[in-house]
CSV table of N, CA and C in Angstrom, one decimal:
chain,number,residue,atom,x,y,z
A,1105,MET,N,19.7,14.7,32.2
A,1105,MET,CA,18.4,15.5,32.2
A,1105,MET,C,17.2,14.6,32.1
A,1106,ALA,N,16.2,14.8,32.9
A,1106,ALA,CA,15.0,13.9,32.9
A,1106,ALA,C,14.2,14.2,31.6
A,1107,GLU,N,13.5,13.1,31.2
A,1107,GLU,CA,12.6,13.3,30.0
A,1107,GLU,C,11.3,13.9,30.5
A,1108,ASN,N,10.6,14.6,29.6
A,1108,ASN,CA,9.4,15.3,29.9
A,1108,ASN,C,8.3,14.3,30.3
A,1109,LYS,N,7.8,14.4,31.6
A,1109,LYS,CA,6.7,13.5,32.1
A,1109,LYS,C,5.4,13.6,31.3
A,1110,MET,N,5.1,14.8,30.7
A,1110,MET,CA,3.9,15.0,30.0
A,1110,MET,C,3.9,14.3,28.7
A,1111,ASN,N,5.1,13.8,28.2
A,1111,ASN,CA,5.1,13.1,26.9
A,1111,ASN,C,5.1,11.6,27.1
A,1112,GLU,N,5.0,11.1,28.4
A,1112,GLU,CA,5.0,9.7,28.6
A,1112,GLU,C,3.7,9.1,28.1
A,1113,ILE,N,3.8,7.9,27.5
A,1113,ILE,CA,2.6,7.2,27.0
A,1113,ILE,C,2.0,6.4,28.2
A,1114,LYS,N,0.6,6.5,28.3
A,1114,LYS,CA,-0.1,5.8,29.3
A,1114,LYS,C,-1.1,4.9,28.7
A,1115,LEU,N,-1.2,3.7,29.3
A,1115,LEU,CA,-2.2,2.7,28.9
A,1115,LEU,C,-3.5,3.2,29.5
A,1116,GLU,N,-4.4,3.7,28.6
A,1116,GLU,CA,-5.7,4.3,29.2
A,1116,GLU,C,-6.7,3.2,29.5
A,1117,LYS,N,-7.0,2.3,28.5
A,1117,LYS,CA,-7.9,1.2,28.8
A,1117,LYS,C,-7.8,0.1,27.8
A,1118,VAL,N,-8.4,-1.1,28.2
A,1118,VAL,CA,-8.5,-2.2,27.3
A,1118,VAL,C,-9.9,-2.6,27.2
A,1119,ILE,N,-10.4,-2.8,26.0
A,1119,ILE,CA,-11.8,-3.1,25.8
A,1119,ILE,C,-11.9,-4.5,25.2
A,1120,LEU,N,-12.6,-5.4,25.8
A,1120,LEU,CA,-12.8,-6.8,25.3
A,1120,LEU,C,-14.3,-6.8,24.8
A,1121,ASN,N,-14.5,-7.3,23.6
A,1121,ASN,CA,-15.9,-7.3,23.1
A,1121,ASN,C,-16.1,-8.5,22.2
A,1122,ILE,N,-17.4,-8.9,22.2
A,1122,ILE,CA,-17.9,-10.0,21.4
A,1122,ILE,C,-19.2,-9.5,20.8
A,1123,GLY,N,-19.3,-9.7,19.5
A,1123,GLY,CA,-20.6,-9.3,18.8
A,1123,GLY,C,-21.5,-10.5,18.6
A,1124,GLY,N,-22.8,-10.3,18.6
A,1124,GLY,CA,-23.7,-11.3,18.3
A,1124,GLY,C,-25.1,-11.0,18.9
A,1125,THR,N,-26.0,-11.8,18.7
A,1125,THR,CA,-27.4,-11.6,19.2
A,1125,THR,C,-27.9,-12.9,19.8
A,1126,GLY,N,-28.9,-12.8,20.7
A,1126,GLY,CA,-29.6,-13.9,21.2
A,1126,GLY,C,-28.7,-14.7,22.1
A,1127,GLU,N,-28.6,-16.0,21.9
A,1127,GLU,CA,-27.8,-17.0,22.7
A,1127,GLU,C,-26.3,-16.7,22.7
A,1128,LYS,N,-25.8,-16.3,21.5
A,1128,LYS,CA,-24.4,-16.0,21.4
A,1128,LYS,C,-24.0,-14.8,22.3
A,1129,LEU,N,-24.9,-13.9,22.4
A,1129,LEU,CA,-24.7,-12.7,23.3
A,1129,LEU,C,-24.6,-13.1,24.8
A,1130,ASP,N,-25.4,-14.0,25.2
A,1130,ASP,CA,-25.4,-14.5,26.6
A,1130,ASP,C,-24.1,-15.3,26.8
A,1131,LYS,N,-23.7,-16.1,25.9
A,1131,LYS,CA,-22.5,-16.9,26.0
A,1131,LYS,C,-21.3,-16.0,26.0
A,1132,GLY,N,-21.3,-15.0,25.2
A,1132,GLY,CA,-20.2,-14.0,25.1
A,1132,GLY,C,-20.0,-13.3,26.5
A,1133,GLY,N,-21.1,-12.9,27.1
A,1133,GLY,CA,-21.1,-12.3,28.4
A,1133,GLY,C,-20.5,-13.2,29.5
A,1134,ILE,N,-20.8,-14.4,29.4
A,1134,ILE,CA,-20.2,-15.4,30.4
A,1134,ILE,C,-18.7,-15.5,30.2
A,1135,LEU,N,-18.3,-15.6,28.9
A,1135,LEU,CA,-16.9,-15.7,28.6
A,1135,LEU,C,-16.1,-14.5,29.1
A,1136,LEU,N,-16.6,-13.3,28.8
A,1136,LEU,CA,-15.9,-12.1,29.2
A,1136,LEU,C,-15.8,-11.9,30.7
A,1137,GLU,N,-16.9,-12.3,31.4
A,1137,GLU,CA,-16.8,-12.3,32.8
A,1137,GLU,C,-15.8,-13.3,33.4
A,1138,LYS,N,-15.7,-14.4,32.8
A,1138,LYS,CA,-14.7,-15.4,33.3
A,1138,LYS,C,-13.3,-14.9,33.1
A,1139,LEU,N,-13.0,-14.3,31.9
A,1139,LEU,CA,-11.7,-13.8,31.6
A,1139,LEU,C,-11.3,-12.6,32.4
A,1140,SER,N,-12.2,-11.7,32.7
A,1140,SER,CA,-11.8,-10.5,33.4
A,1140,SER,C,-12.2,-10.4,34.8
A,1141,GLY,N,-13.2,-11.2,35.3
A,1141,GLY,CA,-13.7,-11.0,36.6
A,1141,GLY,C,-14.6,-9.8,36.8
A,1142,ARG,N,-15.0,-9.2,35.8
A,1142,ARG,CA,-15.9,-8.0,35.8
A,1142,ARG,C,-17.2,-8.4,35.2
A,1143,LYS,N,-18.2,-7.5,35.4
A,1143,LYS,CA,-19.5,-7.7,34.8
A,1143,LYS,C,-19.6,-7.2,33.4
A,1144,ALA,N,-20.1,-7.9,32.5
A,1144,ALA,CA,-20.2,-7.5,31.1
A,1144,ALA,C,-21.4,-6.6,30.9
A,1145,VAL,N,-21.2,-5.7,29.9
A,1145,VAL,CA,-22.3,-4.7,29.6
A,1145,VAL,C,-22.8,-5.0,28.1
A,1146,LYS,N,-24.1,-5.0,27.9
A,1146,LYS,CA,-24.6,-5.3,26.6
A,1146,LYS,C,-24.7,-4.0,25.8
A,1147,VAL,N,-24.3,-4.1,24.5
A,1147,VAL,CA,-24.3,-3.0,23.6
A,1147,VAL,C,-25.5,-3.0,22.7
A,1148,LYS,N,-26.2,-1.9,22.6
A,1148,LYS,CA,-27.4,-1.8,21.7
A,1148,LYS,C,-27.1,-1.1,20.4
A,1149,ALA,N,-27.7,-1.5,19.4
A,1149,ALA,CA,-27.6,-0.8,18.1
A,1149,ALA,C,-28.2,0.5,18.1
A,1150,THR,N,-27.7,1.5,17.4
A,1150,THR,CA,-28.2,2.8,17.3
A,1150,THR,C,-28.8,3.1,15.9
A,1151,LYS,N,-28.4,2.3,14.9
A,1151,LYS,CA,-28.8,2.5,13.5
A,1151,LYS,C,-29.6,1.3,13.0
A,1152,ARG,N,-30.4,1.5,12.0
A,1152,ARG,CA,-31.1,0.4,11.4
A,1152,ARG,C,-30.3,0.0,10.2
A,1153,ILE,N,-30.0,-1.3,10.1
A,1153,ILE,CA,-29.3,-1.9,9.0
A,1153,ILE,C,-30.2,-3.1,8.5
A,1154,PRO,N,-31.1,-2.9,7.5
A,1154,PRO,CA,-32.1,-3.9,7.1
A,1154,PRO,C,-31.5,-5.2,6.6
A,1155,THR,N,-30.3,-5.1,5.9
A,1155,THR,CA,-29.7,-6.3,5.3
A,1155,THR,C,-29.3,-7.3,6.4
A,1156,TRP,N,-28.9,-6.8,7.6
A,1156,TRP,CA,-28.5,-7.6,8.7
A,1156,TRP,C,-29.6,-7.8,9.7
A,1157,GLN,N,-30.8,-7.4,9.4
A,1157,GLN,CA,-31.9,-7.4,10.4
A,1157,GLN,C,-31.6,-6.7,11.7
A,1158,VAL,N,-30.9,-5.6,11.6
A,1158,VAL,CA,-30.5,-4.8,12.8
A,1158,VAL,C,-31.4,-3.6,12.9
A,1159,ARG,N,-32.0,-3.4,14.1
A,1159,ARG,CA,-32.8,-2.2,14.3
A,1159,ARG,C,-32.4,-1.5,15.6
A,1160,PRO,N,-32.7,-0.2,15.7
A,1160,PRO,CA,-32.2,0.5,16.9
A,1160,PRO,C,-32.8,-0.1,18.2
A,1161,GLY,N,-31.9,-0.2,19.2
A,1161,GLY,CA,-32.4,-0.8,20.4
A,1161,GLY,C,-32.1,-2.3,20.6
A,1162,LEU,N,-31.8,-3.0,19.4
A,1162,LEU,CA,-31.5,-4.4,19.4
A,1162,LEU,C,-30.1,-4.6,20.1
A,1163,GLU,N,-30.0,-5.6,21.0
A,1163,GLU,CA,-28.7,-5.9,21.6
A,1163,GLU,C,-27.8,-6.6,20.6
A,1164,VAL,N,-26.7,-6.1,20.3
A,1164,VAL,CA,-25.8,-6.6,19.2
A,1164,VAL,C,-24.4,-7.0,19.7
A,1165,GLY,N,-24.2,-6.9,21.0
A,1165,GLY,CA,-22.8,-7.3,21.5
A,1165,GLY,C,-22.7,-7.1,22.9
A,1166,THR,N,-21.6,-7.5,23.5
A,1166,THR,CA,-21.3,-7.4,24.9
A,1166,THR,C,-19.8,-7.0,25.0
A,1167,LYS,N,-19.5,-6.1,26.0
A,1167,LYS,CA,-18.2,-5.6,26.2
A,1167,LYS,C,-17.8,-5.4,27.7
A,1168,ILE,N,-16.5,-5.3,27.9
A,1168,ILE,CA,-16.0,-5.0,29.2
A,1168,ILE,C,-14.8,-4.1,29.0
A,1169,THR,N,-14.7,-3.0,29.8
A,1169,THR,CA,-13.6,-2.1,29.7
A,1169,THR,C,-12.8,-2.2,31.0
A,1170,LEU,N,-11.5,-2.4,30.9
A,1170,LEU,CA,-10.6,-2.5,32.0
A,1170,LEU,C,-9.6,-1.3,32.0
A,1171,ARG,N,-9.3,-0.8,33.2
A,1171,ARG,CA,-8.3,0.3,33.3
A,1171,ARG,C,-7.3,0.0,34.3
A,1172,GLY,N,-6.2,0.7,34.3
A,1172,GLY,CA,-5.2,0.6,35.4
A,1172,GLY,C,-4.4,-0.7,35.3
A,1173,ASN,N,-4.2,-1.3,36.5
A,1173,ASN,CA,-3.4,-2.5,36.6
A,1173,ASN,C,-4.2,-3.7,36.0
A,1174,GLU,N,-5.5,-3.7,36.1
A,1174,GLU,CA,-6.3,-4.8,35.5
A,1174,GLU,C,-6.0,-4.8,33.9
A,1175,ALA,N,-6.0,-3.7,33.3
A,1175,ALA,CA,-5.7,-3.6,31.9
A,1175,ALA,C,-4.4,-4.1,31.5
A,1176,LEU,N,-3.3,-3.8,32.3
A,1176,LEU,CA,-2.0,-4.3,32.1
A,1176,LEU,C,-1.9,-5.8,32.2
A,1177,GLU,N,-2.6,-6.3,33.2
A,1177,GLU,CA,-2.5,-7.8,33.5
A,1177,GLU,C,-3.2,-8.5,32.3
A,1178,ILE,N,-4.4,-8.0,31.9
A,1178,ILE,CA,-5.1,-8.7,30.8
A,1178,ILE,C,-4.3,-8.7,29.5
A,1179,ILE,N,-3.6,-7.6,29.2
A,1179,ILE,CA,-2.8,-7.6,28.0
A,1179,ILE,C,-1.7,-8.6,28.1
A,1180,LYS,N,-1.0,-8.7,29.2
A,1180,LYS,CA,0.0,-9.8,29.4
A,1180,LYS,C,-0.6,-11.2,29.3
A,1181,LYS,N,-1.8,-11.3,29.6
A,1181,LYS,CA,-2.5,-12.6,29.5
A,1181,LYS,C,-2.9,-12.9,28.0
A,1182,LEU,N,-3.3,-11.9,27.3
A,1182,LEU,CA,-3.9,-12.1,25.9
A,1182,LEU,C,-2.9,-12.0,24.8
A,1183,LEU,N,-1.8,-11.3,24.9
A,1183,LEU,CA,-0.9,-11.2,23.8
A,1183,LEU,C,-0.2,-12.6,23.5
A,1184,PRO,N,0.1,-13.4,24.5
A,1184,PRO,CA,0.6,-14.8,24.1
A,1184,PRO,C,-0.3,-15.6,23.3
A,1185,ALA,N,-1.6,-15.3,23.3
A,1185,ALA,CA,-2.6,-16.1,22.5
A,1185,ALA,C,-2.4,-15.9,21.0
A,1186,ILE,N,-1.8,-14.7,20.7
A,1186,ILE,CA,-1.5,-14.4,19.3
A,1186,ILE,C,0.0,-14.5,19.0
A,1187,ASP,N,0.7,-15.2,19.9
A,1187,ASP,CA,2.2,-15.4,19.8
A,1187,ASP,C,3.0,-14.1,19.8
A,1188,ASN,N,2.5,-13.1,20.6
A,1188,ASN,CA,3.1,-11.8,20.7
A,1188,ASN,C,3.5,-11.1,19.4
A,1189,THR,N,2.6,-11.4,18.4
A,1189,THR,CA,2.9,-10.7,17.0
A,1189,THR,C,1.6,-10.0,16.6
A,1190,LEU,N,1.9,-8.8,16.0
A,1190,LEU,CA,0.8,-8.0,15.5
A,1190,LEU,C,1.2,-7.6,14.1
A,1191,LYS,N,0.2,-7.4,13.2
A,1191,LYS,CA,0.5,-6.8,11.9
A,1191,LYS,C,0.5,-5.3,12.0
A,1192,GLU,N,1.3,-4.7,11.1
A,1192,GLU,CA,1.4,-3.3,11.1
A,1192,GLU,C,0.1,-2.6,10.9
A,1193,LYS,N,-0.9,-3.1,10.2
A,1193,LYS,CA,-2.1,-2.5,9.9
A,1193,LYS,C,-3.1,-2.6,11.2
A,1194,GLN,N,-2.7,-3.4,12.2
A,1194,GLN,CA,-3.5,-3.5,13.4
A,1194,GLN,C,-3.2,-2.3,14.4
A,1195,ILE,N,-2.1,-1.6,14.1
A,1195,ILE,CA,-1.7,-0.5,15.0
A,1195,ILE,C,-2.1,0.9,14.3
A,1196,GLN,N,-2.9,1.7,15.0
A,1196,GLN,CA,-3.3,3.0,14.5
A,1196,GLN,C,-2.8,4.0,15.5
A,1197,ASP,N,-3.0,5.3,15.2
A,1197,ASP,CA,-2.7,6.3,16.2
A,1197,ASP,C,-3.6,6.2,17.4
A,1198,ASN,N,-3.1,6.2,18.6
A,1198,ASN,CA,-3.8,6.1,19.9
A,1198,ASN,C,-4.3,4.8,20.3
A,1199,PHE,N,-4.3,3.8,19.4
A,1199,PHE,CA,-4.7,2.4,19.8
A,1199,PHE,C,-4.2,1.3,18.9
A,1200,PHE,N,-4.4,0.1,19.4
A,1200,PHE,CA,-4.2,-1.1,18.5
A,1200,PHE,C,-5.2,-2.1,18.8
A,1201,SER,N,-5.6,-2.9,17.9
A,1201,SER,CA,-6.6,-4.0,18.0
A,1201,SER,C,-6.2,-5.3,17.5
A,1202,PHE,N,-6.7,-6.3,18.1
A,1202,PHE,CA,-6.4,-7.7,17.5
A,1202,PHE,C,-7.6,-8.6,17.9
A,1203,GLY,N,-7.7,-9.7,17.2
A,1203,GLY,CA,-8.8,-10.6,17.5
A,1203,GLY,C,-8.2,-12.0,17.9
A,1204,ILE,N,-8.9,-12.7,18.8
A,1204,ILE,CA,-8.5,-14.0,19.2
A,1204,ILE,C,-9.6,-14.9,18.7
A,1205,HIS,N,-9.2,-15.9,17.8
A,1205,HIS,CA,-10.2,-16.7,17.1
A,1205,HIS,C,-11.0,-17.6,18.1
A,1206,GLU,N,-10.2,-18.3,19.0
A,1206,GLU,CA,-10.9,-19.1,20.0
A,1206,GLU,C,-10.2,-18.9,21.4
A,1207,TYR,N,-11.1,-18.7,22.4
A,1207,TYR,CA,-10.6,-18.3,23.7
A,1207,TYR,C,-9.7,-19.3,24.3
A,1208,ILE,N,-9.8,-20.6,23.8
A,1208,ILE,CA,-8.9,-21.7,24.4
A,1208,ILE,C,-7.5,-21.5,24.0
A,1209,GLU,N,-7.2,-20.6,23.1
A,1209,GLU,CA,-5.8,-20.3,22.7
A,1209,GLU,C,-5.1,-19.5,23.8
A,1210,ILE,N,-5.8,-18.8,24.7
A,1210,ILE,CA,-5.3,-18.0,25.7
A,1210,ILE,C,-4.6,-18.9,26.8
A,1211,PRO,N,-3.4,-18.7,27.1
A,1211,PRO,CA,-2.7,-19.6,28.1
A,1211,PRO,C,-3.4,-19.5,29.5
A,1212,GLY,N,-3.6,-20.7,30.1
A,1212,GLY,CA,-4.2,-20.7,31.4
A,1212,GLY,C,-5.8,-20.7,31.4
A,1213,VAL,N,-6.4,-20.6,30.2
A,1213,VAL,CA,-7.8,-20.6,30.1
A,1213,VAL,C,-8.3,-22.0,29.6
A,1214,GLU,N,-9.2,-22.6,30.3
A,1214,GLU,CA,-9.7,-23.9,29.9
A,1214,GLU,C,-11.0,-23.8,29.2
A,1215,TYR,N,-11.4,-24.8,28.6
A,1215,TYR,CA,-12.7,-24.9,27.9
A,1215,TYR,C,-13.9,-24.7,28.8
A,1216,ILE,N,-14.8,-23.8,28.5
A,1216,ILE,CA,-16.0,-23.6,29.3
A,1216,ILE,C,-17.2,-24.2,28.6
A,1217,ARG,N,-17.8,-25.3,29.2
A,1217,ARG,CA,-18.8,-26.0,28.6
A,1217,ARG,C,-20.0,-25.2,28.1
A,1218,GLU,N,-20.5,-24.3,29.0
A,1218,GLU,CA,-21.7,-23.5,28.7
A,1218,GLU,C,-21.5,-22.5,27.6
A,1219,VAL,N,-20.2,-22.2,27.3
A,1219,VAL,CA,-19.9,-21.2,26.3
A,1219,VAL,C,-19.7,-21.8,25.0
A,1220,GLY,N,-18.9,-22.9,24.9
A,1220,GLY,CA,-18.6,-23.5,23.7
A,1220,GLY,C,-17.3,-22.9,23.1
A,1221,ILE,N,-17.2,-22.8,21.8
A,1221,ILE,CA,-16.0,-22.2,21.2
A,1221,ILE,C,-16.4,-20.9,20.6
A,1222,MET,N,-15.7,-19.8,20.9
A,1222,MET,CA,-16.0,-18.5,20.3
A,1222,MET,C,-14.7,-17.6,20.5
A,1223,GLY,N,-14.7,-16.6,19.7
A,1223,GLY,CA,-13.6,-15.7,19.8
A,1223,GLY,C,-14.0,-14.3,20.4
A,1224,LEU,N,-13.0,-13.4,20.5
A,1224,LEU,CA,-13.3,-12.1,21.0
A,1224,LEU,C,-12.3,-11.1,20.3
A,1225,GLU,N,-12.7,-9.8,20.5
A,1225,GLU,CA,-11.8,-8.8,19.9
A,1225,GLU,C,-11.3,-8.0,21.1
A,1226,VAL,N,-10.0,-7.5,21.0
A,1226,VAL,CA,-9.4,-6.7,22.0
A,1226,VAL,C,-8.9,-5.4,21.4
A,1227,THR,N,-9.2,-4.3,22.1
A,1227,THR,CA,-8.7,-3.0,21.7
A,1227,THR,C,-8.0,-2.4,22.8
A,1228,VAL,N,-6.8,-1.9,22.6
A,1228,VAL,CA,-6.0,-1.3,23.6
A,1228,VAL,C,-5.8,0.2,23.3
A,1229,VAL,N,-6.2,1.1,24.2
A,1229,VAL,CA,-6.2,2.5,23.9
A,1229,VAL,C,-5.1,3.2,24.8
A,1230,PHE,N,-4.3,4.1,24.1
A,1230,PHE,CA,-3.2,4.8,24.8
A,1230,PHE,C,-3.5,6.3,24.8
A,1231,SER,N,-2.9,7.0,25.8
A,1231,SER,CA,-3.1,8.5,25.9
A,1231,SER,C,-1.9,9.1,26.5
A,1232,ARG,N,-1.9,10.4,26.6
A,1232,ARG,CA,-0.9,11.1,27.3
A,1232,ARG,C,-1.5,12.0,28.4
A,1233,ALA,N,-0.7,12.5,29.3
A,1233,ALA,CA,-1.2,13.4,30.3
A,1233,ALA,C,-1.8,14.7,29.6
A,1234,GLY,N,-2.9,15.2,30.0
A,1234,GLY,CA,-3.5,16.4,29.4
A,1234,GLY,C,-4.6,16.0,28.3
A,1235,LYS,N,-4.8,14.8,28.1
A,1235,LYS,CA,-5.8,14.4,27.0
A,1235,LYS,C,-7.2,14.8,27.4
A,1236,SER,N,-7.4,15.0,28.7
A,1236,SER,CA,-8.8,15.4,29.2
A,1236,SER,C,-9.3,16.7,28.6
A,1237,ILE,N,-8.4,17.5,28.1
A,1237,ILE,CA,-8.9,18.8,27.5
A,1237,ILE,C,-9.8,18.6,26.3
A,1238,GLU,N,-9.6,17.4,25.6
A,1238,GLU,CA,-10.4,17.1,24.4
A,1238,GLU,C,-11.8,16.6,24.8
A,1239,THR,N,-12.0,16.1,26.0
A,1239,THR,CA,-13.2,15.5,26.4
A,1239,THR,C,-14.1,16.3,27.4
A,1240,ARG,N,-13.4,17.3,28.0
A,1240,ARG,CA,-14.2,18.1,29.0
A,1240,ARG,C,-15.3,19.0,28.3
A,1241,LYS,N,-16.2,19.5,29.1
A,1241,LYS,CA,-17.3,20.2,28.6
A,1241,LYS,C,-17.0,21.7,28.3
A,1242,ARG,N,-16.3,22.3,29.2
A,1242,ARG,CA,-15.9,23.7,29.0
A,1242,ARG,C,-14.5,23.9,28.5
A,1243,LYS,N,-14.3,24.9,27.7
A,1243,LYS,CA,-12.9,25.2,27.2
A,1243,LYS,C,-12.2,24.0,26.6
A,1244,LYS,N,-12.9,23.4,25.6
A,1244,LYS,CA,-12.4,22.2,25.0
A,1244,LYS,C,-11.1,22.7,24.2
A,1245,GLY,N,-10.2,21.8,24.0
A,1245,GLY,CA,-9.0,22.1,23.2
A,1245,GLY,C,-8.6,20.9,22.4
A,1246,LYS,N,-7.8,21.1,21.4
A,1246,LYS,CA,-7.3,20.0,20.6
A,1246,LYS,C,-5.8,20.3,20.4
A,1247,SER,N,-5.0,19.2,20.4
A,1247,SER,CA,-3.6,19.3,20.2
A,1247,SER,C,-3.1,18.1,19.5
A,1248,LYS,N,-2.3,18.3,18.5
A,1248,LYS,CA,-1.7,17.1,17.8
A,1248,LYS,C,-0.6,16.5,18.7
A,1249,ARG,N,-0.1,17.2,19.7
A,1249,ARG,CA,1.0,16.7,20.6
A,1249,ARG,C,0.4,15.6,21.5
A,1250,LEU,N,-0.9,15.6,21.7
A,1250,LEU,CA,-1.5,14.6,22.6
A,1250,LEU,C,-1.7,13.3,21.9
A,1251,THR,N,-1.6,13.2,20.6
A,1251,THR,CA,-1.8,12.0,19.9
A,1251,THR,C,-0.6,11.1,20.1
A,1252,VAL,N,-0.9,9.8,20.4
A,1252,VAL,CA,0.2,8.8,20.5
A,1252,VAL,C,0.3,8.1,19.1
A,1253,THR,N,1.4,8.3,18.5
A,1253,THR,CA,1.5,7.8,17.1
A,1253,THR,C,1.7,6.3,17.1
A,1254,GLY,N,1.5,5.7,15.9
A,1254,GLY,CA,1.7,4.3,15.7
A,1254,GLY,C,3.1,3.8,16.0
A,1255,LYS,N,4.0,4.7,15.6
A,1255,LYS,CA,5.5,4.4,15.8
A,1255,LYS,C,5.8,4.3,17.3
A,1256,GLU,N,5.2,5.2,18.1
A,1256,GLU,CA,5.4,5.2,19.6
A,1256,GLU,C,4.8,3.9,20.2
A,1257,ILE,N,3.6,3.5,19.7
A,1257,ILE,CA,3.0,2.3,20.2
A,1257,ILE,C,3.8,1.1,19.9
A,1258,LYS,N,4.3,1.0,18.7
A,1258,LYS,CA,5.2,-0.1,18.3
A,1258,LYS,C,6.4,-0.2,19.2
A,1259,GLU,N,7.0,0.9,19.5
A,1259,GLU,CA,8.2,1.0,20.4
A,1259,GLU,C,7.8,0.5,21.8
A,1260,TYR,N,6.6,1.0,22.3
A,1260,TYR,CA,6.1,0.6,23.6
A,1260,TYR,C,5.9,-0.9,23.7
A,1261,LEU,N,5.2,-1.4,22.7
A,1261,LEU,CA,5.0,-2.9,22.7
A,1261,LEU,C,6.2,-3.7,22.6
A,1262,SER,N,7.2,-3.3,21.8
A,1262,SER,CA,8.4,-4.1,21.7
A,1262,SER,C,9.2,-4.0,23.0
A,1263,ASN,N,9.2,-2.9,23.7
A,1263,ASN,CA,10.0,-2.7,24.9
A,1263,ASN,C,9.3,-3.4,26.1
A,1264,LYS,N,8.0,-3.2,26.3
A,1264,LYS,CA,7.3,-3.6,27.5
A,1264,LYS,C,6.8,-5.1,27.4
A,1265,PHE,N,6.4,-5.6,26.2
A,1265,PHE,CA,5.8,-6.9,26.0
A,1265,PHE,C,6.6,-7.8,25.1
A,1266,ALA,N,7.7,-7.4,24.6
A,1266,ALA,CA,8.5,-8.1,23.6
A,1266,ALA,C,7.7,-8.6,22.4
A,1267,THR,N,6.9,-7.7,21.9
A,1267,THR,CA,6.0,-8.0,20.8
A,1267,THR,C,6.7,-7.7,19.5
A,1268,THR,N,6.5,-8.6,18.5
A,1268,THR,CA,7.1,-8.4,17.2
A,1268,THR,C,6.0,-7.9,16.2
A,1269,ILE,N,6.3,-6.9,15.4
A,1269,ILE,CA,5.4,-6.3,14.5
A,1269,ILE,C,5.7,-6.7,13.1
A,1270,LEU,N,4.8,-7.4,12.4
A,1270,LEU,CA,5.0,-7.9,11.0
A,1270,LEU,C,4.8,-6.7,10.1
A,1271,GLN,N,5.9,-6.4,9.3
A,1271,GLN,CA,5.8,-5.4,8.3
A,1271,GLN,C,5.1,-5.8,7.1
A,1272,LYS,N,4.5,-4.8,6.5
A,1272,LYS,CA,3.7,-5.1,5.2
A,1272,LYS,C,4.7,-5.4,4.1
A,1273,GLN,N,4.6,-6.5,3.4
A,1273,GLN,CA,5.5,-6.8,2.4
A,1273,GLN,C,5.0,-6.4,1.0
A,1274,LYS,N,6.0,-5.9,0.2
A,1274,LYS,CA,5.6,-5.4,-1.1
A,1274,LYS,C,5.7,-6.6,-2.1
A,1275,VAL,N,4.7,-6.7,-2.9
A,1275,VAL,CA,4.7,-7.8,-3.9
A,1275,VAL,C,5.3,-7.3,-5.2
A,1276,VAL,N,6.3,-7.9,-5.7
A,1276,VAL,CA,7.0,-7.5,-7.0
A,1276,VAL,C,6.5,-8.5,-8.1
A,1277,ALA,N,5.9,-7.9,-9.1
A,1277,ALA,CA,5.4,-8.8,-10.2
A,1277,ALA,C,6.4,-9.0,-11.3
């Protein structure tokens, strides 16, 4: 008997982002464009945070969103940079995130002189068929069955990308 197709986990999107202002923002955009082959979008602040000198409208980061086959390819390229290992706390319901300290750790990527050394953050979002009922304008719906649990994401990662998940260790005093 075939498994229910509506329960299948789908890779919805991969978001690559770099935070910063001024020159770091421009360098981050160049890096993301070289990694993905897409044009980077600048992100503006919406709130005022006086301690960090952030005001509404100030450009505070740059990002690129990849979907479909591009998303799958970029994950295959980026996971080896962290040795295909994730911590349990990096995996949440519907998504997982990780950071890469220096982009030169990514296999096949060489040092880019105009960028220098910098890192980036990667967020991978999962969904199921029917998830659009939560985002549509009319007759919105909510269902717990549409949530992709952390356990399912761990299973997907270990099967598809041979990723190991480090369990949280309890300290005994």
